[in-house]
Tab-separated table of C-alpha atoms and ligand atoms in Angstrom:
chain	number	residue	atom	x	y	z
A	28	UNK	CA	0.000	0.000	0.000
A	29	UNK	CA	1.721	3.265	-1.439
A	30	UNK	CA	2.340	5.424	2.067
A	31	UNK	CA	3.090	2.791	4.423
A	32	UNK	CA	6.803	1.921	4.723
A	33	UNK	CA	9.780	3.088	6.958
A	34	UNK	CA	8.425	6.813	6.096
A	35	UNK	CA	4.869	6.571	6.503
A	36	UNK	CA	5.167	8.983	9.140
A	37	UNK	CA	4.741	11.712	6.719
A	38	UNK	CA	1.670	10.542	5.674
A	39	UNK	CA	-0.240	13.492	6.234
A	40	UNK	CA	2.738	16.448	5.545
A	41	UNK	CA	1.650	18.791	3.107
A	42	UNK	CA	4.775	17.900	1.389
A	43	UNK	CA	4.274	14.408	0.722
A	44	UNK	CA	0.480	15.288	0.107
A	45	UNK	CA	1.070	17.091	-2.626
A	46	UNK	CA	3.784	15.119	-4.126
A	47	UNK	CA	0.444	12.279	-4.138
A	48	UNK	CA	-1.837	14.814	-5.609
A	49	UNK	CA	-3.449	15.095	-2.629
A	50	UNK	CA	-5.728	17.926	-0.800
A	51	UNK	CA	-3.918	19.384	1.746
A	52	UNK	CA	-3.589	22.636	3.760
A	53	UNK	CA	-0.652	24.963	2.192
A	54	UNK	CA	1.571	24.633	-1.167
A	55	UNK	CA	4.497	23.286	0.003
A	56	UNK	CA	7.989	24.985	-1.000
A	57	UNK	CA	11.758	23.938	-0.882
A	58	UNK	CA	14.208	24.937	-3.073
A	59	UNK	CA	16.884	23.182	-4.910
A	60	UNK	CA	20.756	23.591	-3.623
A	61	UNK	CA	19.340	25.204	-0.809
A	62	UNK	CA	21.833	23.757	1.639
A	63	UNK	CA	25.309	25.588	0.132
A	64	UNK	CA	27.172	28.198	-0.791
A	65	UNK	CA	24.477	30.890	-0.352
A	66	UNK	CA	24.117	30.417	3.264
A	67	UNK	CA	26.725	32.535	5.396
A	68	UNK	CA	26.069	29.635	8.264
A	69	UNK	CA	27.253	26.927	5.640
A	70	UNK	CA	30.391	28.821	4.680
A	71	UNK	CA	31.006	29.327	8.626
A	72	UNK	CA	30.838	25.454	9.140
A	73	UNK	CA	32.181	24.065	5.900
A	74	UNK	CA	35.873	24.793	6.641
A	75	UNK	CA	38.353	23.465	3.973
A	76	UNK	CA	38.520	20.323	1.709
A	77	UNK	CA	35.948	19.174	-1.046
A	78	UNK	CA	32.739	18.690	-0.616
A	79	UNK	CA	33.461	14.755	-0.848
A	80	UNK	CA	35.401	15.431	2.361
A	81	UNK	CA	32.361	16.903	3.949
A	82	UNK	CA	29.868	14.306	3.215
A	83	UNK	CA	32.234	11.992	4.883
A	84	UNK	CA	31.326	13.429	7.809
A	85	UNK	CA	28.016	12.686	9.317
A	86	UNK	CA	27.523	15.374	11.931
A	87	UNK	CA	28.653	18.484	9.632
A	88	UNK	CA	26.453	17.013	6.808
A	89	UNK	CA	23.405	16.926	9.344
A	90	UNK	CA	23.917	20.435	10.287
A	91	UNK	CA	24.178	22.297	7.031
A	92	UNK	CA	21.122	19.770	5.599
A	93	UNK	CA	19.399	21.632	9.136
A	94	UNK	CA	20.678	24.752	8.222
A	95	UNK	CA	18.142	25.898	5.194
A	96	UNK	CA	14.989	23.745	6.986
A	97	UNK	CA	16.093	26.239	10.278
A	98	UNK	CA	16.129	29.600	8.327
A	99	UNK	CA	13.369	29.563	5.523
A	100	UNK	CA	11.029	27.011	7.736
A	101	UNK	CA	11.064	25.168	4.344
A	102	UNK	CA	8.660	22.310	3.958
A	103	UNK	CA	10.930	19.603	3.127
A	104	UNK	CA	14.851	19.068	3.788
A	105	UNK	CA	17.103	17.190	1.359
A	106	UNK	CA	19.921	15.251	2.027
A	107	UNK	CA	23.620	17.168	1.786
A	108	UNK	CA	25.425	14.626	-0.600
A	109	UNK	CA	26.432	15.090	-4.276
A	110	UNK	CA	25.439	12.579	-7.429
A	111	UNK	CA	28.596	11.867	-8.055
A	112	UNK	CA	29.187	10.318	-4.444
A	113	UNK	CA	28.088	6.809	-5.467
A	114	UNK	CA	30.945	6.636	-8.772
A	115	UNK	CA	33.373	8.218	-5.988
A	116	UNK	CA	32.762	5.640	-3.379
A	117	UNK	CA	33.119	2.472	-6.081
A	118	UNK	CA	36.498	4.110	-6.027
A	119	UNK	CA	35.497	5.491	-10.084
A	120	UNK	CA	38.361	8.262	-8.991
A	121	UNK	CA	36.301	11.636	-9.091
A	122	UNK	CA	36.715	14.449	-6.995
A	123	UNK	CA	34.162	17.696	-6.901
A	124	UNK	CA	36.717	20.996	-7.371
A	125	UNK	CA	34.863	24.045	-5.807
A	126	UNK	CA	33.958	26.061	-8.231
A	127	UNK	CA	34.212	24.091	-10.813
A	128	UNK	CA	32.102	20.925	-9.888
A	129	UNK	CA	32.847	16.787	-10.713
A	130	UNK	CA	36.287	16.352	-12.083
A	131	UNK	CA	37.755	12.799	-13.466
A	132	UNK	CA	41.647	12.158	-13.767
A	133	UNK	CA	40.943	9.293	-16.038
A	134	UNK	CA	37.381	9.548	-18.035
A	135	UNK	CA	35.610	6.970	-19.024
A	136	UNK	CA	36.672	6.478	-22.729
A	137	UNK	CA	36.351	2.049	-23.440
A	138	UNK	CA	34.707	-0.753	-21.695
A	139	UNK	CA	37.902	-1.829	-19.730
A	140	UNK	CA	36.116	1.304	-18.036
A	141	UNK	CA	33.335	-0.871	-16.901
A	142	UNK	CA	35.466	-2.523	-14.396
A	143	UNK	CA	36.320	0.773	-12.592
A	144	UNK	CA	32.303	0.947	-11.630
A	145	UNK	CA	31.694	-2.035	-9.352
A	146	UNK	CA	28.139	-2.859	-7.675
A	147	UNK	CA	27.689	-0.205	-4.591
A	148	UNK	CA	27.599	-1.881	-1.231
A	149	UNK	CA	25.965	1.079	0.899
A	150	UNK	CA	26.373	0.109	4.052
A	151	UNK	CA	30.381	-0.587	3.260
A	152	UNK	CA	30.666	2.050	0.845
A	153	UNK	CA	29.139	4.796	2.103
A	154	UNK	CA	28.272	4.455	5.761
A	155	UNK	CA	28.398	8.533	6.353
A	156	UNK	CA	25.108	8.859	4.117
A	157	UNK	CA	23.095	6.339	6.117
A	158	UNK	CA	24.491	7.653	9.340
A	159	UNK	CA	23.490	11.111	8.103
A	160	UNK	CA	20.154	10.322	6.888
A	161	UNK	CA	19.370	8.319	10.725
A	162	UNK	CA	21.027	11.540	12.306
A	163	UNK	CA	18.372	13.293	10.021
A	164	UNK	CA	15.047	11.768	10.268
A	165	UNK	CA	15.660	12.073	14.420
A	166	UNK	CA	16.050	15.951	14.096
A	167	UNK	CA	13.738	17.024	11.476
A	168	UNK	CA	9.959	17.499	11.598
A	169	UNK	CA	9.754	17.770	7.733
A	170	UNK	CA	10.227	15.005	5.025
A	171	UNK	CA	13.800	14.277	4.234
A	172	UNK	CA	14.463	13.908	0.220
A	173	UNK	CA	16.799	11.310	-0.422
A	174	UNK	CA	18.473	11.670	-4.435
A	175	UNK	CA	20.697	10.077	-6.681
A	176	UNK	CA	21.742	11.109	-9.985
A	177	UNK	CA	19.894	9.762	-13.155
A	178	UNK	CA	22.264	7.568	-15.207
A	179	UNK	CA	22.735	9.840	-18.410
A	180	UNK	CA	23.672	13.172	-16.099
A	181	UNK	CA	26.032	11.060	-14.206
A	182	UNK	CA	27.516	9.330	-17.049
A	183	UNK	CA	28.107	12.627	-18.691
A	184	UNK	CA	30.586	13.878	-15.975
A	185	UNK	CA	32.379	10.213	-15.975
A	186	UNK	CA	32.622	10.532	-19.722
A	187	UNK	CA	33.536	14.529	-20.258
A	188	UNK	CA	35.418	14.581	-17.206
A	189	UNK	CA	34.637	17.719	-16.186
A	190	UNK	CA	31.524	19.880	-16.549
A	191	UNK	CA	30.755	20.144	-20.200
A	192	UNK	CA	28.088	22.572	-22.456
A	193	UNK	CA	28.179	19.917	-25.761
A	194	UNK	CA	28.582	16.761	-23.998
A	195	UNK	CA	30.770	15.688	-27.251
A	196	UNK	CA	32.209	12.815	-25.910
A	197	UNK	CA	29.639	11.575	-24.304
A	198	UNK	CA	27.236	12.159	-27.671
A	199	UNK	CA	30.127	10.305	-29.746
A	200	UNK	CA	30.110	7.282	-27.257
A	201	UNK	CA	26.753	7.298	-27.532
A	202	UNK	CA	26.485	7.162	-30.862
A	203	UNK	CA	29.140	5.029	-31.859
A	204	UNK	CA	29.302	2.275	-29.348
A	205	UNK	CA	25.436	1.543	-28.718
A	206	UNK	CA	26.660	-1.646	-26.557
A	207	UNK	CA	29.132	0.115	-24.025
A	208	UNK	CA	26.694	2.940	-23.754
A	209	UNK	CA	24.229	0.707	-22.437
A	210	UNK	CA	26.508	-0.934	-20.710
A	211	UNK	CA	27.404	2.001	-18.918
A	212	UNK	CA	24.309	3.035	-18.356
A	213	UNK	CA	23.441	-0.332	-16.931
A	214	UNK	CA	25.915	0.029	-14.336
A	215	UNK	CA	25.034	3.700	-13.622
A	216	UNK	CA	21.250	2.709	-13.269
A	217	UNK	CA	22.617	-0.160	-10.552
A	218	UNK	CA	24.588	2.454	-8.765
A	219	UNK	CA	21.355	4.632	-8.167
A	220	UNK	CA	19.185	1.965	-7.157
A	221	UNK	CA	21.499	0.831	-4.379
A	222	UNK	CA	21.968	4.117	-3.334
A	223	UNK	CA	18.407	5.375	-2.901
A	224	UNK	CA	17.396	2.107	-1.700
A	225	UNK	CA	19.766	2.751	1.237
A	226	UNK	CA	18.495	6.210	1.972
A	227	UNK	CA	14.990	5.152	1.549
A	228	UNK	CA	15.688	1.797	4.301
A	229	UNK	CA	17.647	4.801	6.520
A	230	UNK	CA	14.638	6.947	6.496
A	231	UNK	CA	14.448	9.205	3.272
A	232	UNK	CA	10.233	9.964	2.923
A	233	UNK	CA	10.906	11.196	-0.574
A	234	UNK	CA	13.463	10.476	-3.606
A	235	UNK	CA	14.145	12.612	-5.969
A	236	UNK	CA	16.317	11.813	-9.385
A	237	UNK	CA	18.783	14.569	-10.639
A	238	UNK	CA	19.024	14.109	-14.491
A	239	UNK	CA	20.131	17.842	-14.691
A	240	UNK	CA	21.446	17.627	-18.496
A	241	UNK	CA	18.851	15.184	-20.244
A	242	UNK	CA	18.053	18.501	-21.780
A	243	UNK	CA	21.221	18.024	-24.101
A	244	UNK	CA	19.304	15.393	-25.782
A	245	UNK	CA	16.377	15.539	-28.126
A	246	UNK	CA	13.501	13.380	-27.579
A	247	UNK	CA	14.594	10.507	-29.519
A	248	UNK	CA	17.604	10.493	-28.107
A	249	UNK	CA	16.568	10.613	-24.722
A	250	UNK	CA	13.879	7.738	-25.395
A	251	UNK	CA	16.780	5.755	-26.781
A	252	UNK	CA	19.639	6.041	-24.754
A	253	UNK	CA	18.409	7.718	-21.566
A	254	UNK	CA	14.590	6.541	-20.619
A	255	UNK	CA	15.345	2.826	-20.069
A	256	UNK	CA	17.721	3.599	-17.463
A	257	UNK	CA	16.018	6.081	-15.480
A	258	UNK	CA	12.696	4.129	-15.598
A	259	UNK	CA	14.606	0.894	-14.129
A	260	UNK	CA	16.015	3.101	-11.291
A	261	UNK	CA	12.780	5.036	-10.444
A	262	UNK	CA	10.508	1.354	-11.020
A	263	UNK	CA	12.868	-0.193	-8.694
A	264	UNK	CA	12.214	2.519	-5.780
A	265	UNK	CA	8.306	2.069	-6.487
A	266	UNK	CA	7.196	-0.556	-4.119
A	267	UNK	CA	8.578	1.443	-1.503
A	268	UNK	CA	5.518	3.548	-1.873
A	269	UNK	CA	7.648	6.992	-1.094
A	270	UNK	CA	7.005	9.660	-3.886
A	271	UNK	CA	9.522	9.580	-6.271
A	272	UNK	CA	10.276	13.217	-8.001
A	273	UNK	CA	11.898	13.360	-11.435
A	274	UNK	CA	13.767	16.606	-12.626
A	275	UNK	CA	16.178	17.969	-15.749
A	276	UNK	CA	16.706	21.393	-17.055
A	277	UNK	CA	15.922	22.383	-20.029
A	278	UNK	CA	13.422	19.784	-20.651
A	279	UNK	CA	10.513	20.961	-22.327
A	280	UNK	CA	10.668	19.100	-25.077
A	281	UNK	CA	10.995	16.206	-22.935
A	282	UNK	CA	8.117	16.450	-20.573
A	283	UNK	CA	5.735	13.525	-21.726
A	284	UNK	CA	8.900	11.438	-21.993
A	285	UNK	CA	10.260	11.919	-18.169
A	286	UNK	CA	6.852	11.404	-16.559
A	287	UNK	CA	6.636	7.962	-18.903
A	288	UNK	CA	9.834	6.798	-16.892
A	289	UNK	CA	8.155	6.547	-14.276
A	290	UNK	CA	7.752	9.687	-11.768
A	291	UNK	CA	5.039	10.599	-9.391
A	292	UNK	CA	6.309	14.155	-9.731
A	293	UNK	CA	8.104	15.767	-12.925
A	294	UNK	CA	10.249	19.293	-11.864
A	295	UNK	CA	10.248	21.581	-14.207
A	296	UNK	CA	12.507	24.361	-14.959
A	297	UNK	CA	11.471	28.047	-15.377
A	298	UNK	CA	10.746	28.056	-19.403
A	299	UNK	CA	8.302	25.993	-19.357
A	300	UNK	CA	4.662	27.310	-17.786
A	301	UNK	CA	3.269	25.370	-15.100
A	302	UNK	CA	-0.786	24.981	-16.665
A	303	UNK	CA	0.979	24.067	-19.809
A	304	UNK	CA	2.993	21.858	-18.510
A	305	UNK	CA	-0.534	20.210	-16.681
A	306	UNK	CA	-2.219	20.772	-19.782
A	307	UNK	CA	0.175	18.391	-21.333
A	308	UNK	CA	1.004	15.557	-18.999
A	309	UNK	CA	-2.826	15.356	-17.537
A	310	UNK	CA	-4.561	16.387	-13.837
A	311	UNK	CA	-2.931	13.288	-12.100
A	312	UNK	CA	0.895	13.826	-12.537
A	313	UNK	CA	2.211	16.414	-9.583
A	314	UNK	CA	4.403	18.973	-10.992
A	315	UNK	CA	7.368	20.796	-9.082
A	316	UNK	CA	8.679	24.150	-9.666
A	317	UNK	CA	9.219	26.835	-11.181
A	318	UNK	CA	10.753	30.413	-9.973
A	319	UNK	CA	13.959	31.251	-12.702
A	320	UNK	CA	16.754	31.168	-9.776
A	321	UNK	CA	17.375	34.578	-11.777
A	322	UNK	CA	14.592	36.179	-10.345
A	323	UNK	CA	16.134	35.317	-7.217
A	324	UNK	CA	19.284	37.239	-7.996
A	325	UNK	CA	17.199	39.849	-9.309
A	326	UNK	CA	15.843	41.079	-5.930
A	327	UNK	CA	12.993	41.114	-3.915
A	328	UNK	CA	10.497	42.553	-5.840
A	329	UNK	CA	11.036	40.198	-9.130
A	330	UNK	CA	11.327	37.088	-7.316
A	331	UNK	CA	8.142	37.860	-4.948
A	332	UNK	CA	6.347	38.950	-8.341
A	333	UNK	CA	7.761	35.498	-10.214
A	334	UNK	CA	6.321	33.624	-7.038
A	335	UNK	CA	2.690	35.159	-7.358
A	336	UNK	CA	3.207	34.221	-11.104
A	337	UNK	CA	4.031	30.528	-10.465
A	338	UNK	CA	1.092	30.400	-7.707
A	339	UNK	CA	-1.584	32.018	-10.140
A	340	UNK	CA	-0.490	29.473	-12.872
A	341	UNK	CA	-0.584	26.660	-10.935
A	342	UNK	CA	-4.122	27.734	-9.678
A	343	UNK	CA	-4.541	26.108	-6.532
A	344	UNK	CA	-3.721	22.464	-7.722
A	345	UNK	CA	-2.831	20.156	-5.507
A	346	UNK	CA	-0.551	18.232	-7.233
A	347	UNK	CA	2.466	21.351	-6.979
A	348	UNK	CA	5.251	21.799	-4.754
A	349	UNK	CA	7.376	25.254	-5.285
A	350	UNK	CA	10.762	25.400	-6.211
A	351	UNK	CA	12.787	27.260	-8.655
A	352	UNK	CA	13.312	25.999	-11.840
A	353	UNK	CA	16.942	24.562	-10.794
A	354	UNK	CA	19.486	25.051	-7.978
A	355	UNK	CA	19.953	28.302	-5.416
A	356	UNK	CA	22.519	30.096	-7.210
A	357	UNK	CA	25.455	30.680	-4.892
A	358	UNK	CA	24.956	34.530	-5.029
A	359	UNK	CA	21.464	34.657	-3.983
A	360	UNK	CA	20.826	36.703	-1.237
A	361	UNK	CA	19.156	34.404	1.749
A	362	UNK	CA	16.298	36.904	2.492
A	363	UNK	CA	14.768	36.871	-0.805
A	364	UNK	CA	14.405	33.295	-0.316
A	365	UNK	CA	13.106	34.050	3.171
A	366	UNK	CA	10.566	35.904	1.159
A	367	UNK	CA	9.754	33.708	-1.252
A	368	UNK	CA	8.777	31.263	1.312
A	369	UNK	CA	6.986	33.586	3.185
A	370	UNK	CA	4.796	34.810	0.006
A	371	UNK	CA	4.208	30.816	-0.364
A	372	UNK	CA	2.558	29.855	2.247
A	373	UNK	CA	0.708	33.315	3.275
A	374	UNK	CA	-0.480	33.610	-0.992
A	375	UNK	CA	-0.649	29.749	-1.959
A	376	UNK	CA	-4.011	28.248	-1.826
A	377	UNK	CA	-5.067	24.826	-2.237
A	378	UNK	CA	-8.049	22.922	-4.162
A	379	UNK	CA	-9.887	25.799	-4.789
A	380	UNK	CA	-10.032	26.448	-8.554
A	381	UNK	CA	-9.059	29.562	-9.585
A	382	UNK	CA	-8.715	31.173	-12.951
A	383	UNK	CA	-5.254	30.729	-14.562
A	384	UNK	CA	-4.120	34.070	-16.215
A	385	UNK	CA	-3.359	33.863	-19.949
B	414	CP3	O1	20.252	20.624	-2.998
B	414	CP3	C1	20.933	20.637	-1.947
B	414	CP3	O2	21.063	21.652	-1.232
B	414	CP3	C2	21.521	19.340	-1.456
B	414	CP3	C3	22.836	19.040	-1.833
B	414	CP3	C4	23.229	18.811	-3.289
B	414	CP3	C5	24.534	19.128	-3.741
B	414	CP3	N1	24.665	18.662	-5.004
B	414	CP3	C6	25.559	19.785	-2.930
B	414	CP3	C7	26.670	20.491	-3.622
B	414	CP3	C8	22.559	18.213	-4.341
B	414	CP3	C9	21.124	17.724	-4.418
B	414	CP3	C10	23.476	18.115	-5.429
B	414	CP3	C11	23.158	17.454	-6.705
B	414	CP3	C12	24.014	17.710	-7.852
B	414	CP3	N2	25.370	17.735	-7.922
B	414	CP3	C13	23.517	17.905	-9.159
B	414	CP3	C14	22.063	17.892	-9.529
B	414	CP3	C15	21.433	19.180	-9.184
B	414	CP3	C16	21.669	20.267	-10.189
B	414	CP3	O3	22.261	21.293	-9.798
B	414	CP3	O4	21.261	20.114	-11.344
B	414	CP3	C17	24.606	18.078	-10.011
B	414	CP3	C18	24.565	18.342	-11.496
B	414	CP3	C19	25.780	17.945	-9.206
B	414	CP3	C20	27.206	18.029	-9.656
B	414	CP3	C21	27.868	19.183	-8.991
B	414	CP3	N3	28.352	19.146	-7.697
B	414	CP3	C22	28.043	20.496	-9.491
B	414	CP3	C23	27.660	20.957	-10.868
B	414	CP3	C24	28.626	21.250	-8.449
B	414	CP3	C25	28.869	22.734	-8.446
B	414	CP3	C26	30.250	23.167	-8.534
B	414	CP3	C27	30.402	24.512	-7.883
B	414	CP3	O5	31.210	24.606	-6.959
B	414	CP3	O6	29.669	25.452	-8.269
B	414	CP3	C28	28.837	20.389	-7.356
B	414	CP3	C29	29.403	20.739	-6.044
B	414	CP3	C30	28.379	20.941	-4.979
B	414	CP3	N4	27.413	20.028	-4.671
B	414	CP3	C31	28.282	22.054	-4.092
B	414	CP3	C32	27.208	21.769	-3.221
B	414	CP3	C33	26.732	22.572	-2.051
B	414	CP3	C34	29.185	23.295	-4.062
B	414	CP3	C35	30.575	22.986	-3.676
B	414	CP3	C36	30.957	23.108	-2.210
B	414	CP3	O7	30.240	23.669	-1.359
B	414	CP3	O8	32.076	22.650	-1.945
């Protein structure tokens, strides 16, 4: 029965309620990346190292997960960890540079590659993330979001070896060595599965999974090299019953294809309009989003006018959690958020249709 498991305590949070489709009492908000860079209390407690270093260590990752639930009363925290994490911990050889993001000494460039990504054993591999997620679920009184990366968005940083714009050498492997591409892929999928299993047995009431450059592809692509992976990663979480969120940028070409994978909720980025985006995948799907992190940056008065935007599009829904369109950029200035949230649940209403604005 979908709702009962290790989570089921969240039953009845607005969060979780919504992710279902569900009436509930307020439109709940949280915002992508919102435990980083942005916050002056996360730079204060970060101290030195990479992020990798961090997540190693369960009691620093607790506190800066805490730290954006503490100051925006957000309605959902999510795990501090990276995608890359599992592909480091099989000992794949990345590190995360700051400022820079997933680096590879040795890309993934032939299927003698394959051996570098052994099965994930969670509990040996990466004991820090379940200790962190059990240090979690005792502290917070919101939903904890578990994630992974989707195979294509992590297999373009093991391929590229760095952040990329063209994702050329991931395209060409693609394209000229069908076999190792699934292959890869394959392995990728595995990798995901093991790791949100783990965070979902530790505690994690929601999943969501990260396929942040799907947008490179166009929909055939995607169907063909991407879809069958991230569906056999989010159909293997299903029986678990929690709500599993799906999200890319730059995807809205892609929308009917990512909720076909498999997700109870599809994100959304800010270029796509939220009643279009319901217009198109149908009443039942729960849709996540959609502030431009720009209007963030921006200042008060553009992100509190984008919010009242997002809200009259979605038009009381149920099935809508806010967010921006992608991650907290590390500029943004912590009280706009504050804002934001506050506009959210004072403006948001809930099952009462209104008129969307054209
Ligand atoms: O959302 C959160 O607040 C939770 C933590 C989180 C991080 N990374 C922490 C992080 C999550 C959910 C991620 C996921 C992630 N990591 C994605 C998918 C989300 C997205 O943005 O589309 C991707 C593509 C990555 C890969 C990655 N890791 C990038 C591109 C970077 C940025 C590099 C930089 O420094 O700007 C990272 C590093 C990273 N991951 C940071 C944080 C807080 C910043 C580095 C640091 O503080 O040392």
């Amino acid at each position: 029965m979908v709702g009962v498991g290790p989570t089921g305590v969240f039953d009845d949070h607005c969060f979780i309620r919504a992710c279902r489709g569900l009436p509930h009492d307020r439109v709940p908000v949280w915002f992508m990346r919102q435990a980083g860079r942005s916050l002056p209390e996360y730079r204060a407690v970060r101290g030195t190292g990479t992020i990798l270093d961090a997540i190693k260590n369960p009691d620093l990752s607790t506190e800066i997960t805490l730290q954006p639930v503490r100051r925006y009363g957000v309605d959902a925290a999510i795990l501090y960890s990276d995608i890359v994490v599992p592909a480091h911990a099989v000992g794949f050889g990345v590190t995360v540079t700051p400022g820079v993001g997933p680096e590879i000494a040795e890309p993934f460039r032939s299927a003698a590659d394959l051996d570098r990504l052994r099965p994930l054993d969670p509990v040996a591999d990466t004991p820090y993330v379940l200790e962190t997620v059990r240090q979690l679920v005792e502290e917070l009184d919101v939903p904890l979001i578990g994630f992974a990366g989707a195979p294509f968005t992590v297999a373009s940083y093991l391929i590229e070896g760095r952040p990329s714009r063209d994702y050329l050498n991931t395209k060409s492997l693609m394209f000229n060595d069908e076999r190792l591409w699934h292959s890869l892929m394959d392995r990728l999928a595995d990798l995901a599965i093991a790791s949100l299993t783990s965070q979902i047995d530790s505690g994690a009431s929601a999943v969501q999974l990260f396929d942040s450059w799907a947008g490179a592809l166009s929909p055939d692509q995607y169907q063909r090299y991407a879809a069958p992976h991230s569906q056999k990663v989010l159909s293997a979480v299903e029986q678990t019953g929690v709500p599993r969120i799906h999200f890319g940028v730059n995807t809205g070409e892609l929308l009917e294809l990512i909720q076909g994978v498999g997700a109870d909720v599809v994100g959304i980025d800010w270029r796509v309009r939220i009643d279009r985006a319901r217009a198109r995948l149908g009443g039942s799907v729960a849709l996540q989003g959609n502030l431009d992190p720009a209007a963030v940056i921006a200042g008060v008065d553009a992100a509190v006018s984008g919010t009242r935007e997002v809200l009259a599009f979605n038009a009381g829904h149920p099935g809508h959690i806010f967010n921006l369109g992608h991650g907290v950029m590390p500029t943004a200035d912590p009280d706009v958020l504050s804002e934001v949230v506050r506009v959210v649940h004072a403006e948001g209403t809930v099952g009462s249709v209104q008129e969307v604005p054209q």
